[in-house]
N, CA and C atoms as an extended XYZ file, in Angstrom:
558
Properties=species:S:1:pos:R:3:atomname:S:1:resname:S:1:resid:I:1 pbc="F F F"
N        95.316       34.278     -122.523 N   MET     1
C        96.392       33.579     -123.187 CA  MET     1
C        95.814       32.455     -124.038 C   MET     1
N        96.347       32.288     -125.220 N   LEU     2
C        95.961       31.223     -126.126 CA  LEU     2
C        96.536       29.910     -125.618 C   LEU     2
N        95.768       28.850     -125.638 N   THR     3
C        96.279       27.567     -125.179 CA  THR     3
C        96.370       26.587     -126.329 C   THR     3
N        97.180       25.576     -126.141 N   VAL     4
C        97.368       24.539     -127.137 CA  VAL     4
C        96.071       23.755     -127.279 C   VAL     4
N        95.744       23.376     -128.492 N   GLN     5
C        94.485       22.687     -128.755 CA  GLN     5
C        94.533       21.198     -128.429 C   GLN     5
N        95.696       20.624     -128.223 N   ALA     6
C        95.783       19.198     -127.928 CA  ALA     6
C        97.114       18.883     -127.271 C   ALA     6
N        97.193       17.694     -126.702 N   THR     7
C        98.472       17.223     -126.203 CA  THR     7
C        99.188       16.549     -127.369 C   THR     7
N       100.174       15.728     -127.088 N   ILE     8
C       100.888       15.053     -128.166 CA  ILE     8
C        99.928       14.194     -128.985 C   ILE     8
N       100.295       13.955     -130.231 N   SER     9
C        99.421       13.185     -131.123 CA  SER     9
C        99.343       11.722     -130.691 C   SER     9
N        98.309       11.059     -131.158 N   LYS    10
C        98.120        9.635     -130.849 CA  LYS    10
C        99.291        8.810     -131.365 C   LYS    10
N        99.769        9.111     -132.565 N   ASP    11
C       100.888        8.355     -133.123 CA  ASP    11
C       102.173        8.560     -132.321 C   ASP    11
N       102.440        9.805     -131.898 N   PHE    12
C       103.627       10.052     -131.081 CA  PHE    12
C       103.468        9.372     -129.723 C   PHE    12
N       102.269        9.401     -129.182 N   SER    13
C       101.979        8.709     -127.926 CA  SER    13
C       102.255        7.210     -128.063 C   SER    13
N       101.768        6.602     -129.138 N   ASN    14
C       102.000        5.172     -129.369 CA  ASN    14
C       103.482        4.868     -129.528 C   ASN    14
N       104.201        5.735     -130.231 N   PHE    15
C       105.645        5.566     -130.383 CA  PHE    15
C       106.333        5.582     -129.015 C   PHE    15
N       105.969        6.549     -128.176 N   LEU    16
C       106.578        6.652     -126.848 CA  LEU    16
C       106.291        5.411     -126.006 C   LEU    16
N       105.061        4.923     -126.043 N   ILE    17
C       104.710        3.724     -125.276 CA  ILE    17
C       105.522        2.534     -125.762 C   ILE    17
N       105.606        2.370     -127.065 N   LYS    18
C       106.326        1.233     -127.643 CA  LYS    18
C       107.821        1.292     -127.322 C   LYS    18
N       108.418        2.462     -127.454 N   GLU    19
C       109.870        2.590     -127.305 CA  GLU    19
C       110.341        2.864     -125.876 C   GLU    19
N       109.505        3.525     -125.071 N   TYR    20
C       109.947        3.974     -123.744 CA  TYR    20
C       109.054        3.499     -122.601 C   TYR    20
N       107.853        3.044     -122.896 N   GLY    21
C       106.932        2.588     -121.862 CA  GLY    21
C       105.879        3.631     -121.516 C   GLY    21
N       104.838        3.170     -120.828 N   GLU    22
C       103.696        4.032     -120.517 CA  GLU    22
C       104.043        5.164     -119.559 C   GLU    22
N       104.923        4.916     -118.599 N   GLU    23
C       105.268        5.970     -117.634 CA  GLU    23
C       105.960        7.150     -118.318 C   GLU    23
N       106.862        6.871     -119.240 N   ILE    24
C       107.555        7.945     -119.971 CA  ILE    24
C       106.564        8.676     -120.869 C   ILE    24
N       105.665        7.934     -121.506 N   GLU    25
C       104.648        8.580     -122.342 CA  GLU    25
C       103.814        9.550     -121.509 C   GLU    25
N       103.390        9.132     -120.319 N   LYS    26
C       102.604       10.007     -119.443 CA  LYS    26
C       103.419       11.218     -119.003 C   LYS    26
N       104.698       11.004     -118.749 N   LEU    27
C       105.577       12.093     -118.332 CA  LEU    27
C       105.705       13.148     -119.428 C   LEU    27
N       105.834       12.720     -120.662 N   ILE    28
C       105.979       13.665     -121.772 CA  ILE    28
C       104.630       14.268     -122.170 C   ILE    28
N       103.556       13.489     -122.159 N   ALA    29
C       102.237       13.997     -122.570 CA  ALA    29
C       101.671       15.013     -121.585 C   ALA    29
N       101.913       14.843     -120.300 N   ARG    30
C       101.436       15.745     -119.244 CA  ARG    30
C        99.946       16.059     -119.363 C   ARG    30
N        99.146       15.025     -119.541 N   ARG    31
C        97.693       15.194     -119.599 CA  ARG    31
C        97.118       15.673     -118.272 C   ARG    31
N        97.879       15.484     -117.190 N   ASP    32
C        97.420       15.959     -115.878 CA  ASP    32
C        97.257       17.471     -115.847 C   ASP    32
N        97.908       18.174     -116.774 N   LEU    33
C        97.797       19.631     -116.852 CA  LEU    33
C        96.712       20.080     -117.826 C   LEU    33
N        96.090       19.140     -118.520 N   GLY    34
C        95.079       19.495     -119.508 CA  GLY    34
C        95.734       19.995     -120.788 C   GLY    34
N        94.956       20.708     -121.600 N   PHE    35
C        95.510       21.264     -122.832 CA  PHE    35
C        96.625       22.231     -122.480 C   PHE    35
N        97.686       22.168     -123.207 N   GLY    36
C        98.825       23.034     -122.930 CA  GLY    36
C        99.933       22.332     -122.181 C   GLY    36
N        99.699       21.087     -121.770 N   GLY    37
C       100.734       20.335     -121.069 CA  GLY    37
C       101.822       19.834     -122.001 C   GLY    37
N       101.484       19.671     -123.275 N   SER    38
C       102.453       19.219     -124.280 CA  SER    38
C       101.857       19.436     -125.662 C   SER    38
N       102.686       19.305     -126.668 N   PHE    39
C       102.204       19.251     -128.048 CA  PHE    39
C       103.260       18.611     -128.915 C   PHE    39
N       102.840       18.175     -130.105 N   GLY    40
C       103.771       17.631     -131.085 CA  GLY    40
C       103.384       16.260     -131.586 C   GLY    40
N       103.952       15.927     -132.719 N   GLY    41
C       103.720       14.630     -133.330 CA  GLY    41
C       102.676       14.707     -134.415 C   GLY    41
N       102.913       13.993     -135.476 N   GLY    42
C       101.977       13.981     -136.593 CA  GLY    42
C       101.238       12.666     -136.662 C   GLY    42
N       100.483       12.494     -137.721 N   GLN    43
C        99.745       11.253     -137.960 CA  GLN    43
C       100.536       10.426     -138.953 C   GLN    43
N       100.657        9.141     -138.666 N   GLU    44
C       101.504        8.297     -139.491 CA  GLU    44
C       100.719        7.320     -140.366 C   GLU    44
N        99.412        7.522     -140.504 N   ASN    45
C        98.670        6.604     -141.362 CA  ASN    45
C        99.024        6.873     -142.827 C   ASN    45
N        98.722        5.928     -143.665 N   GLU    46
C        99.169        6.006     -145.058 CA  GLU    46
C        98.659        7.231     -145.803 C   GLU    46
N        97.418        7.640     -145.572 N   GLU    47
C        96.884        8.792     -146.299 CA  GLU    47
C        97.596       10.091     -145.926 C   GLU    47
N        97.991       10.211     -144.674 N   ASN    48
C        98.560       11.467     -144.195 CA  ASN    48
C       100.058       11.396     -143.943 C   ASN    48
N       100.701       10.322     -144.372 N   LYS    49
C       102.121       10.171     -144.081 CA  LYS    49
C       102.900       11.341     -144.668 C   LYS    49
N       103.748       11.908     -143.856 N   HIS    50
C       104.497       13.101     -144.249 CA  HIS    50
C       105.979       12.841     -144.036 C   HIS    50
N       106.763       13.041     -145.058 N   ILE    51
C       108.205       12.939     -144.919 CA  ILE    51
C       108.719       14.331     -144.593 C   ILE    51
N       109.207       14.487     -143.395 N   SER    52
C       109.679       15.795     -142.956 CA  SER    52
C       111.063       16.062     -143.529 C   SER    52
N       111.238       17.223     -144.081 N   LYS    53
C       112.539       17.648     -144.601 CA  LYS    53
C       113.204       18.638     -143.657 C   LYS    53
N       112.473       19.079     -142.660 N   ARG    54
C       112.986       20.090     -141.738 CA  ARG    54
C       113.472       19.449     -140.450 C   ARG    54
N       114.441       20.111     -139.868 N   ARG    55
C       114.913       19.720     -138.553 CA  ARG    55
C       113.804       20.005     -137.544 C   ARG    55
N       113.441       19.041     -136.699 N   PRO    56
C       112.394       19.290     -135.704 CA  PRO    56
C       112.799       20.396     -134.728 C   PRO    56
N       111.793       21.046     -134.165 N   ILE    57
C       112.018       22.100     -133.176 CA  ILE    57
C       111.364       21.670     -131.873 C   ILE    57
N       112.110       21.798     -130.781 N   ILE    58
C       111.570       21.543     -129.450 CA  ILE    58
C       111.582       22.853     -128.692 C   ILE    58
N       110.444       23.201     -128.119 N   PHE    59
C       110.315       24.412     -127.313 CA  PHE    59
C       110.508       24.023     -125.851 C   PHE    59
N       111.418       24.713     -125.157 N   VAL    60
C       111.686       24.441     -123.745 CA  VAL    60
C       111.303       25.682     -122.951 C   VAL    60
N       110.334       25.538     -122.068 N   HIS    61
C       109.814       26.671     -121.294 CA  HIS    61
C       110.636       26.887     -120.023 C   HIS    61
N       110.386       27.988     -119.357 N   GLY    62
C       110.995       28.263     -118.064 CA  GLY    62
C       110.195       27.628     -116.940 C   GLY    62
N       110.723       27.676     -115.730 N   LEU    63
C       110.115       27.010     -114.581 CA  LEU    63
C       108.702       27.500     -114.280 C   LEU    63
N       108.397       28.746     -114.595 N   THR    64
C       107.067       29.280     -114.280 CA  THR    64
C       106.076       29.140     -115.429 C   THR    64
N       106.447       28.464     -116.497 N   ASN    65
C       105.585       28.318     -117.667 CA  ASN    65
C       105.246       26.860     -117.925 C   ASN    65
N       104.450       26.639     -118.952 N   VAL    66
C       104.104       25.297     -119.424 CA  VAL    66
C       104.301       25.271     -120.942 C   VAL    66
N       104.199       24.093     -121.524 N   ALA    67
C       104.391       23.964     -122.972 CA  ALA    67
C       103.464       24.887     -123.757 C   ALA    67
N       102.241       25.060     -123.293 N   GLY    68
C       101.269       25.904     -123.981 CA  GLY    68
C       101.676       27.360     -124.080 C   GLY    68
N       102.670       27.777     -123.296 N   THR    69
C       103.192       29.142     -123.378 CA  THR    69
C       103.660       29.453     -124.797 C   THR    69
N       104.120       28.432     -125.505 N   TYR    70
C       104.668       28.618     -126.842 CA  TYR    70
C       103.645       28.405     -127.951 C   TYR    70
N       102.362       28.451     -127.632 N   GLU    71
C       101.334       28.246     -128.655 CA  GLU    71
C       101.402       29.288     -129.771 C   GLU    71
N       101.627       30.531     -129.440 N   TYR    72
C       101.691       31.566     -130.484 CA  TYR    72
C       102.820       31.292     -131.471 C   TYR    72
N       103.992       30.979     -130.953 N   ILE    73
C       105.105       30.748     -131.877 CA  ILE    73
C       104.939       29.413     -132.595 C   ILE    73
N       104.316       28.415     -131.971 N   ARG    74
C       104.019       27.161     -132.669 CA  ARG    74
C       103.117       27.453     -133.866 C   ARG    74
N       102.088       28.257     -133.649 N   ARG    75
C       101.178       28.613     -134.753 CA  ARG    75
C       101.899       29.416     -135.832 C   ARG    75
N       102.815       30.260     -135.427 N   TYR    76
C       103.596       31.019     -136.405 CA  TYR    76
C       104.377       30.059     -137.306 C   TYR    76
N       105.048       29.080     -136.720 N   PHE    77
C       105.802       28.116     -137.518 CA  PHE    77
C       104.876       27.293     -138.411 C   PHE    77
N       103.671       27.000     -137.961 N   LEU    78
C       102.702       26.302     -138.812 CA  LEU    78
C       102.361       27.140     -140.043 C   LEU    78
N       102.262       28.472     -139.880 N   THR    79
C       101.977       29.333     -141.035 CA  THR    79
C       103.156       29.394     -141.998 C   THR    79
N       104.342       29.022     -141.543 N   LYS    80
C       105.542       29.033     -142.385 CA  LYS    80
C       105.811       27.672     -143.022 C   LYS    80
N       104.842       26.770     -142.943 N   GLY    81
C       104.985       25.489     -143.616 CA  GLY    81
C       105.405       24.330     -142.733 C   GLY    81
N       105.696       24.591     -141.484 N   TYR    82
C       105.995       23.484     -140.573 CA  TYR    82
C       104.706       22.730     -140.298 C   TYR    82
N       104.820       21.518     -139.789 N   ASN    83
C       103.633       20.778     -139.379 CA  ASN    83
C       103.842       20.260     -137.962 C   ASN    83
N       102.811       19.689     -137.390 N   ASN    84
C       102.870       19.255     -135.995 CA  ASN    84
C       103.907       18.172     -135.741 C   ASN    84
N       104.297       17.432     -136.772 N   SER    85
C       105.324       16.404     -136.593 CA  SER    85
C       106.721       17.008     -136.497 C   SER    85
N       106.822       18.324     -136.629 N   GLU    86
C       108.124       19.003     -136.553 CA  GLU    86
C       108.225       19.954     -135.360 C   GLU    86
N       107.172       20.090     -134.577 N   LEU    87
C       107.123       21.044     -133.463 CA  LEU    87
C       106.696       20.315     -132.194 C   LEU    87
N       107.515       20.394     -131.138 N   TYR    88
C       107.264       19.621     -129.919 CA  TYR    88
C       107.522       20.444     -128.669 C   TYR    88
N       106.807       20.103     -127.601 N   ALA    89
C       107.081       20.655     -126.269 CA  ALA    89
C       106.433       19.757     -125.225 C   ALA    89
N       107.026       19.734     -124.050 N   THR    90
C       106.441       19.081     -122.887 CA  THR    90
C       106.605       20.019     -121.704 C   THR    90
N       105.809       19.826     -120.690 N   THR    91
C       105.924       20.619     -119.470 CA  THR    91
C       106.663       19.787     -118.437 C   THR    91
N       107.775       20.303     -117.929 N   TYR    92
C       108.556       19.531     -116.968 CA  TYR    92
C       108.262       19.894     -115.520 C   TYR    92
N       107.465       20.913     -115.279 N   SER    93
C       107.119       21.287     -113.904 CA  SER    93
C       105.609       21.501     -113.845 C   SER    93
N       105.164       22.474     -113.090 N   TYR    94
C       103.729       22.746     -112.994 CA  TYR    94
C       103.393       24.193     -113.334 C   TYR    94
N       104.318       24.928     -113.917 N   GLY    95
C       104.068       26.322     -114.257 CA  GLY    95
C       103.824       27.153     -113.017 C   GLY    95
N       102.954       28.136     -113.127 N   VAL    96
C       102.700       29.036     -112.001 CA  VAL    96
C       101.929       28.363     -110.872 C   VAL    96
N       101.352       27.203     -111.122 N   LYS    97
C       100.574       26.524     -110.082 CA  LYS    97
C       101.401       26.227     -108.836 C   LYS    97
N       102.684       25.861     -109.028 N   ARG    98
C       103.509       25.476     -107.879 CA  ARG    98
C       104.922       26.034     -107.942 C   ARG    98
N       105.140       27.098     -108.684 N   PHE    99
C       106.515       27.534     -108.890 CA  PHE    99
C       107.215       27.991     -107.617 C   PHE    99
N       106.482       28.448     -106.620 N   LEU   100
C       107.125       28.842     -105.366 CA  LEU   100
C       107.595       27.632     -104.568 C   LEU   100
N       106.993       26.478     -104.817 N   LYS   101
C       107.386       25.252     -104.132 CA  LYS   101
C       108.284       24.377     -104.994 C   LYS   101
N       108.309       24.643     -106.274 N   ASP   102
C       109.068       23.822     -107.211 CA  ASP   102
C       110.492       24.340     -107.310 C   ASP   102
N       111.391       23.478     -107.724 N   LYS   103
C       112.778       23.869     -107.956 CA  LYS   103
C       113.318       23.025     -109.109 C   LYS   103
N       114.430       23.452     -109.664 N   MET   104
C       115.040       22.693     -110.747 CA  MET   104
C       115.569       21.384     -110.183 C   MET   104
N       115.217       20.304     -110.834 N   GLU   105
C       115.637       18.983     -110.389 CA  GLU   105
C       116.158       18.186     -111.572 C   GLU   105
N       116.927       17.161     -111.267 N   CYS   106
C       117.474       16.293     -112.304 CA  CYS   106
C       116.361       15.705     -113.170 C   CYS   106
N       115.224       15.408     -112.565 N   ARG   107
C       114.116       14.813     -113.326 CA  ARG   107
C       113.606       15.752     -114.421 C   ARG   107
N       113.715       17.064     -114.218 N   HIS   108
C       113.309       18.020     -115.255 CA  HIS   108
C       114.219       17.879     -116.474 C   HIS   108
N       115.512       17.829     -116.215 N   ILE   109
C       116.484       17.691     -117.303 CA  ILE   109
C       116.281       16.357     -118.011 C   ILE   109
N       116.080       15.301     -117.222 N   THR   110
C       115.863       13.978     -117.798 CA  THR   110
C       114.631       13.961     -118.694 C   THR   110
N       113.565       14.615     -118.274 N   GLN   111
C       112.333       14.648     -119.065 CA  GLN   111
C       112.553       15.349     -120.405 C   GLN   111
N       113.210       16.495     -120.392 N   ILE   112
C       113.487       17.207     -121.646 CA  ILE   112
C       114.434       16.387     -122.509 C   ILE   112
N       115.415       15.763     -121.889 N   ARG   113
C       116.358       14.931     -122.637 CA  ARG   113
C       115.638       13.761     -123.306 C   ARG   113
N       114.698       13.145     -122.594 N   LEU   114
C       113.915       12.055     -123.184 CA  LEU   114
C       113.110       12.538     -124.384 C   LEU   114
N       112.534       13.732     -124.276 N   LEU   115
C       111.796       14.290     -125.414 CA  LEU   115
C       112.737       14.514     -126.595 C   LEU   115
N       113.905       15.074     -126.343 N   ILE   116
C       114.878       15.298     -127.419 CA  ILE   116
C       115.247       13.975     -128.078 C   ILE   116
N       115.534       12.978     -127.273 N   GLU   117
C       115.899       11.666     -127.809 CA  GLU   117
C       114.754       11.062     -128.621 C   GLU   117
N       113.543       11.119     -128.080 N   ALA   118
C       112.388       10.544     -128.779 CA  ALA   118
C       112.137       11.248     -130.107 C   ALA   118
N       112.200       12.574     -130.107 N   VAL   119
C       111.968       13.326     -131.345 CA  VAL   119
C       113.048       12.994     -132.376 C   VAL   119
N       114.270       12.765     -131.914 N   SER   120
C       115.342       12.434     -132.861 CA  SER   120
C       115.145       11.049     -133.472 C   SER   120
N       114.359       10.202     -132.836 N   ARG   121
C       114.154        8.834     -133.311 CA  ARG   121
C       112.808        8.595     -133.974 C   ARG   121
N       111.834        9.439     -133.666 N   VAL   122
C       110.479        9.176     -134.143 CA  VAL   122
C       110.384        9.359     -135.631 C   VAL   122
N       109.555        8.604     -136.170 N   GLY   123
C       108.955        9.060     -137.327 CA  GLY   123
C       109.376        8.724     -138.675 C   GLY   123
N       109.254        9.780     -139.385 N   TYR   124
C       109.253        9.722     -140.822 CA  TYR   124
C       110.664        9.725     -141.370 C   TYR   124
N       111.568       10.205     -140.607 N   GLU   125
C       112.964       10.296     -141.009 CA  GLU   125
C       113.738       10.553     -139.724 C   GLU   125
N       114.818        9.835     -139.519 N   ALA   126
C       115.605       10.041     -138.295 CA  ALA   126
C       116.404       11.335     -138.414 C   ALA   126
N       116.440       12.090     -137.350 N   PHE   127
C       117.190       13.339     -137.329 CA  PHE   127
C       118.323       13.225     -136.336 C   PHE   127
N       119.512       13.608     -136.750 N   SER   128
C       120.641       13.595     -135.829 CA  SER   128
C       120.782       14.927     -135.113 C   SER   128
N       120.118       15.955     -135.609 N   ARG   129
C       120.189       17.271     -134.981 CA  ARG   129
C       118.786       17.845     -134.841 C   ARG   129
N       118.602       18.567     -133.748 N   ILE   130
C       117.306       19.155     -133.429 CA  ILE   130
C       117.535       20.595     -133.017 C   ILE   130
N       116.656       21.490     -133.415 N   SER   131
C       116.715       22.876     -132.942 CA  SER   131
C       115.871       22.992     -131.685 C   SER   131
N       116.366       23.751     -130.720 N   THR   132
C       115.564       24.030     -129.529 CA  THR   132
C       115.384       25.529     -129.410 C   THR   132
N       114.186       25.925     -129.037 N   ILE   133
C       113.904       27.323     -128.739 CA  ILE   133
C       113.551       27.357     -127.265 C   ILE   133
N       114.289       28.115     -126.517 N   ARG   134
C       114.077       28.161     -125.075 CA  ARG   134
C       114.282       29.575     -124.594 C   ARG   134
N       113.751       29.841     -123.414 N   SER   135
C       113.972       31.153     -122.819 CA  SER   135
C       115.217       31.083     -121.949 C   SER   135
N       115.940       32.174     -121.858 N   ILE   136
C       117.179       32.187     -121.096 CA  ILE   136
C       116.924       31.964     -119.615 C   ILE   136
N       115.715       32.226     -119.138 N   ASP   137
C       115.434       31.933     -117.732 CA  ASP   137
C       115.412       30.435     -117.472 C   ASP   137
N       115.605       29.644     -118.510 N   ASP   138
C       115.659       28.201     -118.368 CA  ASP   138
C       117.034       27.670     -118.767 C   ASP   138
N       118.071       28.359     -118.377 N   THR   139
C       119.428       27.997     -118.755 CA  THR   139
C       119.807       26.602     -118.300 C   THR   139
N       119.439       26.225     -117.095 N   ILE   140
C       119.853       24.924     -116.574 CA  ILE   140
C       119.322       23.794     -117.440 C   ILE   140
N       118.026       23.731     -117.618 N   VAL   141
C       117.443       22.657     -118.417 CA  VAL   141
C       117.865       22.788     -119.868 C   VAL   141
N       117.792       23.990     -120.414 N   GLY   142
C       118.142       24.194     -121.819 CA  GLY   142
C       119.566       23.806     -122.141 C   GLY   142
N       120.512       24.251     -121.335 N   ASN   143
C       121.911       23.947     -121.629 CA  ASN   143
C       122.267       22.498     -121.375 C   ASN   143
N       121.951       21.992     -120.207 N   ILE   144
C       122.370       20.635     -119.878 CA  ILE   144
C       121.670       19.608     -120.749 C   ILE   144
N       120.369       19.744     -120.938 N   ALA   145
C       119.638       18.750     -121.726 CA  ALA   145
C       119.961       18.852     -123.204 C   ALA   145
N       120.258       20.043     -123.692 N   CYS   146
C       120.386       20.239     -125.136 CA  CYS   146
C       121.805       20.239     -125.661 C   CYS   146
N       122.741       20.842     -124.962 N   ASP   147
C       124.045       20.994     -125.605 CA  ASP   147
C       125.113       20.062     -125.084 C   ASP   147
N       124.742       19.119     -124.231 N   GLY   148
C       125.686       18.085     -123.868 CA  GLY   148
C       126.703       18.477     -122.824 C   GLY   148
N       126.483       19.510     -122.038 N   GLN   149
C       127.446       19.858     -121.006 CA  GLN   149
C       127.558       18.749     -119.969 C   GLN   149
N       126.442       18.165     -119.577 N   SER   150
C       126.450       17.082     -118.608 CA  SER   150
C       125.826       15.807     -119.158 C   SER   150
N       125.124       15.917     -120.250 N   VAL   151
C       124.470       14.782     -120.873 CA  VAL   151
C       124.969       14.731     -122.306 C   VAL   151
N       125.343       13.535     -122.771 N   SER   152
C       125.870       13.463     -124.129 CA  SER   152
C       124.803       13.866     -125.128 C   SER   152
N       125.237       14.526     -126.183 N   SER   153
C       124.280       14.975     -127.188 CA  SER   153
C       123.974       13.842     -128.164 C   SER   153
N       122.943       14.032     -128.937 N   ILE   154
C       122.471       13.008     -129.859 CA  ILE   154
C       123.512       12.775     -130.946 C   ILE   154
N       123.849       11.515     -131.173 N   ASN   155
C       124.802       11.115     -132.215 CA  ASN   155
C       126.130       11.851     -132.128 C   ASN   155
N       126.539       12.227     -130.919 N   GLY   156
C       127.833       12.866     -130.736 CA  GLY   156
C       127.918       14.295     -131.211 C   GLY   156
N       126.811       14.900     -131.586 N   GLN   157
C       126.814       16.280     -132.059 CA  GLN   157
C       126.065       17.151     -131.076 C   GLN   157
N       126.463       18.404     -130.989 N   ASN   158
C       125.700       19.338     -130.164 CA  ASN   158
C       124.460       19.767     -130.921 C   ASN   158
N       123.362       19.889     -130.192 N   ASP   159
C       122.121       20.359     -130.795 CA  ASP   159
C       122.151       21.876     -130.845 C   ASP   159
N       121.482       22.452     -131.824 N   GLU   160
C       121.432       23.905     -131.950 CA  GLU   160
C       120.509       24.485     -130.893 C   GLU   160
N       120.926       25.568     -130.281 N   ILE   161
C       120.127       26.226     -129.259 CA  ILE   161
C       119.888       27.663     -129.678 C   ILE   161
N       118.647       28.066     -129.661 N   VAL   162
C       118.296       29.453     -129.909 CA  VAL   162
C       117.708       29.965     -128.608 C   VAL   162
N       118.441       30.824     -127.887 N   GLY   163
C       117.992       31.274     -126.581 CA  GLY   163
C       117.537       32.725     -126.606 C   GLY   163
N       116.441       33.006     -125.943 N   TYR   164
C       115.926       34.360     -125.814 CA  TYR   164
C       115.531       34.572     -124.366 C   TYR   164
N       115.378       35.813     -123.951 N   SER   165
C       115.269       36.104     -122.533 CA  SER   165
C       113.895       35.907     -121.922 C   SER   165
N       112.841       35.862     -122.677 N   HIS   166
C       111.508       35.788     -122.091 CA  HIS   166
C       110.536       35.359     -123.182 C   HIS   166
N       109.489       34.602     -122.841 N   PRO   167
C       108.535       34.207     -123.883 CA  PRO   167
C       107.992       35.368     -124.709 C   PRO   167
N       107.790       36.527     -124.101 N   MET   168
C       107.286       37.669     -124.877 CA  MET   168
C       108.314       38.131     -125.911 C   MET   168
N       109.602       38.046     -125.580 N   ILE   169
C       110.650       38.367     -126.556 CA  ILE   169
C       110.582       37.363     -127.701 C   ILE   169
N       110.369       36.100     -127.367 N   ILE   170
C       110.268       35.075     -128.406 CA  ILE   170
C       109.111       35.395     -129.344 C   ILE   170
N       107.951       35.754     -128.790 N   TYR   171
C       106.806       36.093     -129.638 CA  TYR   171
C       107.124       37.293     -130.524 C   TYR   171
N       107.774       38.292     -129.957 N   ALA   172
C       108.057       39.525     -130.697 CA  ALA   172
C       109.119       39.325     -131.766 C   ALA   172
N       109.958       38.315     -131.617 N   THR   173
C       111.052       38.098     -132.566 CA  THR   173
C       110.882       36.802     -133.347 C   THR   173
N       109.661       36.298     -133.455 N   GLN   174
C       109.462       35.000     -134.087 CA  GLN   174
C       109.939       34.955     -135.536 C   GLN   174
N       109.849       36.047     -136.254 N   ASP   175
C       110.323       36.053     -137.633 CA  ASP   175
C       111.844       35.900     -137.682 C   ASP   175
N       112.531       36.547     -136.777 N   ILE   176
C       113.994       36.417     -136.696 CA  ILE   176
C       114.364       34.986     -136.325 C   ILE   176
N       113.680       34.420     -135.339 N   ILE   177
C       113.941       33.039     -134.928 CA  ILE   177
C       113.731       32.099     -136.111 C   ILE   177
N       112.653       32.295     -136.840 N   TYR   178
C       112.366       31.462     -138.006 CA  TYR   178
C       113.520       31.535     -139.008 C   TYR   178
N       113.999       32.747     -139.289 N   ARG   179
C       115.098       32.903     -140.258 CA  ARG   179
C       116.379       32.251     -139.751 C   ARG   179
N       116.645       32.339     -138.454 N   ILE   180
C       117.836       31.687     -137.890 CA  ILE   180
C       117.741       30.181     -138.084 C   ILE   180
N       116.595       29.612     -137.742 N   ILE   181
C       116.429       28.165     -137.861 CA  ILE   181
C       116.502       27.732     -139.317 C   ILE   181
N       115.969       28.515     -140.233 N   GLN   182
C       116.047       28.174     -141.650 CA  GLN   182
C       117.491       28.167     -142.144 C   GLN   182
N       118.349       28.956     -141.506 N   GLY   183
C       119.749       29.011     -141.905 CA  GLY   183
C       120.589       27.865     -141.381 C   GLY   183
N       120.073       27.095     -140.425 N   LEU   184
C       120.820       25.972     -139.866 CA  LEU   184
C       120.782       24.806     -140.835 C   LEU   184
N       121.864       24.086     -140.913 N   LYS   185
C       121.920       22.931     -141.806 CA  LYS   185
C       121.494       21.686     -141.054 C   LYS   185
N       120.753       20.797     -141.728 N   ASN   186
C       120.304       19.543     -141.092 CA  ASN   186
C       121.425       18.585     -140.886 C   ASN   186
């Protein structure tokens, strides 16, 4: 399996520390899992400053996966002109390492919700809406954290959800997913 080449960017890390504190930054970065624990965020220095025109995408994995599970589709979106400041993921559990002992908990939803909130505030341009790509085996976290069933959505609007049944389906249908997201209005 291909793994993510880095965790969240230094600039996104600094933003999280400044706005949410070091504990939240560590929770989202998931460096304890090594590469593949998270990804996302661009560089904000003057030479590389990028004004994003696209709605950011957050990848939400299932309980038995980690953020790095979505490396193939992240790379696909990079080939379509997206950049790292528009593609994000964090790992809310431990993947296959502890899935028999792990269960869905409120802290998982809170962690994904914090990522959604941070991505909506970070950066180069504030976004009131975010696209999420998640597997249907992650209905609890995906629905509650993203569409406001139990947690209010960002700026009073529901976030767009693109749900598929399994990471392999997502990889096989990445072109369709890309076209769906391109059709959404910011």
